[in-house]
Amino acid sequence: SWSSDGRAIYFTAADEGNHSPLRSVTLSGDERVVDEAPEPIAVQDVSSDGKFLVISRNMRRGIEGLVPSSPTEKDLSWLDWSNIRDITPDGKTILFDEQGGGAGAKYGVFMRNTDGSPAVRLGDGYGSGFSTDGKWVLARDFYSKPSHFVLLPTGPGQPRDIPSGPYINNYGILLPDGKRLIVNANKPSGAPQLFVQA
């Protein structure tokens, strides 16, 4: 929305994650934060005397599933924006990521047993899938430059970076042998392609 004097535009936007403070930008490009709220907001209008009409964007994404231990569906969500990514063959553990404000600016990769026990944060980024043996999770660390994949241990151990070379990794899955990935990636000026990466 324009300011009443026409010298600035008021808007809401996030630097990272879903936190979106009220901001203004002048016609010369000077930007500042005007106000913040504990949850995402969206500016709707500005009055001539400088009062703002904003709405709260209370959005939530969840996970529900029919699991082996329950005759009815269970809510398996964790924070405020749970995205299911994989499930173990026995149906007892799910992999998901959290992309809302609760997980932080770099999002978070989690696993959780379907019995309703607490989730375990494995690392930052987007989850992709479990390894065949269940000891690793493939995740995309999109805040690193360039973005790349990382293997996160589901138990004791240290994360392992997977170099991306000159490519920007978009999506990937582990192949059953646990040694290779199928990757959707592109060079900075090119179109996405599929690759097998060892």
mmCIF file of N, CA and C in Angstrom, residues 11-23 33-43 54-59 101:
data_model
loop_
_atom_site.group_PDB
_atom_site.id
_atom_site.type_symbol
_atom_site.label_atom_id
_atom_site.label_comp_id
_atom_site.label_asym_id
_atom_site.label_seq_id
_atom_site.Cartn_x
_atom_site.Cartn_y
_atom_site.Cartn_z
ATOM 1 N N PHE A 11 4.747 -2.685 2.916
ATOM 2 C CA PHE A 11 4.565 -4.080 2.510
ATOM 3 C C PHE A 11 5.026 -4.995 3.639
ATOM 4 N N THR A 12 4.686 -6.261 3.525
ATOM 5 C CA THR A 12 5.173 -7.264 4.467
ATOM 6 C C THR A 12 5.941 -8.306 3.668
ATOM 7 N N ALA A 13 7.101 -8.692 4.197
ATOM 8 C CA ALA A 13 7.936 -9.681 3.506
ATOM 9 C C ALA A 13 8.930 -10.272 4.485
ATOM 10 N N ALA A 14 9.353 -11.493 4.190
ATOM 11 C CA ALA A 14 10.294 -12.208 5.052
ATOM 12 C C ALA A 14 11.678 -12.207 4.420
ATOM 13 N N ASP A 15 12.698 -12.006 5.248
ATOM 14 C CA ASP A 15 14.073 -12.193 4.784
ATOM 15 C C ASP A 15 14.363 -13.682 4.655
ATOM 16 N N GLU A 16 13.951 -14.437 5.670
ATOM 17 C CA GLU A 16 14.126 -15.884 5.710
ATOM 18 C C GLU A 16 12.943 -16.467 6.464
ATOM 19 N N GLY A 17 12.586 -17.683 6.162
ATOM 20 C CA GLY A 17 11.485 -18.322 6.878
ATOM 21 C C GLY A 17 10.164 -17.640 6.577
ATOM 22 N N ASN A 18 9.247 -17.680 7.536
ATOM 23 C CA ASN A 18 7.914 -17.114 7.333
ATOM 24 C C ASN A 18 7.656 -15.855 8.135
ATOM 25 N N HIS A 19 8.642 -15.390 8.912
ATOM 26 C CA HIS A 19 8.463 -14.178 9.707
ATOM 27 C C HIS A 19 8.432 -12.981 8.750
ATOM 28 N N SER A 20 7.318 -12.242 8.735
ATOM 29 C CA SER A 20 7.150 -11.170 7.751
ATOM 30 C C SER A 20 6.765 -9.859 8.428
ATOM 31 N N PRO A 21 7.746 -9.065 8.844
ATOM 32 C CA PRO A 21 7.424 -7.784 9.470
ATOM 33 C C PRO A 21 6.859 -6.780 8.470
ATOM 34 N N LEU A 22 6.217 -5.749 9.013
ATOM 35 C CA LEU A 22 5.726 -4.633 8.205
ATOM 36 C C LEU A 22 6.925 -3.756 7.871
ATOM 37 N N ARG A 23 7.087 -3.441 6.595
ATOM 38 C CA ARG A 23 8.242 -2.679 6.119
ATOM 39 C C ARG A 23 7.780 -1.518 5.258
ATOM 40 N N VAL A 33 12.213 -1.546 8.657
ATOM 41 C CA VAL A 33 11.159 -2.294 9.332
ATOM 42 C C VAL A 33 10.348 -1.296 10.141
ATOM 43 N N VAL A 34 9.018 -1.281 9.937
ATOM 44 C CA VAL A 34 8.123 -0.360 10.634
ATOM 45 C C VAL A 34 7.591 -0.981 11.912
ATOM 46 N N ASP A 35 7.191 -2.258 11.845
ATOM 47 C CA ASP A 35 6.626 -2.936 13.009
ATOM 48 C C ASP A 35 6.743 -4.440 12.801
ATOM 49 N N GLU A 36 6.717 -5.180 13.921
ATOM 50 C CA GLU A 36 6.789 -6.638 13.862
ATOM 51 C C GLU A 36 5.714 -7.244 14.742
ATOM 52 N N ALA A 37 5.352 -8.473 14.415
ATOM 53 C CA ALA A 37 4.377 -9.221 15.205
ATOM 54 C C ALA A 37 4.953 -10.613 15.442
ATOM 55 N N PRO A 38 4.462 -11.321 16.448
ATOM 56 C CA PRO A 38 5.006 -12.653 16.722
ATOM 57 C C PRO A 38 4.644 -13.703 15.675
ATOM 58 N N GLU A 39 3.693 -13.412 14.797
ATOM 59 C CA GLU A 39 3.323 -14.341 13.738
ATOM 60 C C GLU A 39 3.296 -13.589 12.414
ATOM 61 N N PRO A 40 3.280 -14.299 11.281
ATOM 62 C CA PRO A 40 3.277 -13.614 9.991
ATOM 63 C C PRO A 40 2.044 -12.719 9.830
ATOM 64 N N ILE A 41 2.260 -11.540 9.268
ATOM 65 C CA ILE A 41 1.171 -10.599 8.996
ATOM 66 C C ILE A 41 1.242 -10.180 7.535
ATOM 67 N N ALA A 42 0.144 -9.615 7.062
ATOM 68 C CA ALA A 42 0.096 -9.076 5.701
ATOM 69 C C ALA A 42 -0.624 -7.737 5.752
ATOM 70 N N VAL A 43 0.008 -6.700 5.212
ATOM 71 C CA VAL A 43 -0.604 -5.369 5.212
ATOM 72 C C VAL A 43 -1.704 -5.342 4.148
ATOM 73 N N VAL A 54 -3.808 -4.599 9.030
ATOM 74 C CA VAL A 54 -3.052 -5.811 8.746
ATOM 75 C C VAL A 54 -3.891 -7.023 9.140
ATOM 76 N N ILE A 55 -3.592 -8.134 8.513
ATOM 77 C CA ILE A 55 -4.234 -9.390 8.901
ATOM 78 C C ILE A 55 -3.160 -10.352 9.381
ATOM 79 N N SER A 56 -3.539 -11.217 10.277
ATOM 80 C CA SER A 56 -2.649 -12.257 10.750
ATOM 81 C C SER A 56 -2.772 -13.447 9.807
ATOM 82 N N ARG A 57 -1.647 -13.918 9.331
ATOM 83 C CA ARG A 57 -1.650 -15.081 8.443
ATOM 84 C C ARG A 57 -1.304 -16.310 9.271
ATOM 85 N N ASN A 58 -2.283 -16.832 9.957
ATOM 86 C CA ASN A 58 -2.084 -17.984 10.817
ATOM 87 C C ASN A 58 -2.254 -19.252 9.994
ATOM 88 N N MET A 59 -1.195 -19.602 9.276
ATOM 89 C CA MET A 59 -1.244 -20.764 8.393
ATOM 90 C C MET A 59 -0.564 -21.944 9.081
ATOM 91 N N GLY A 101 7.949 -20.767 11.070
ATOM 92 C CA GLY A 101 8.767 -19.999 11.992
ATOM 93 C C GLY A 101 9.287 -20.804 13.157
#
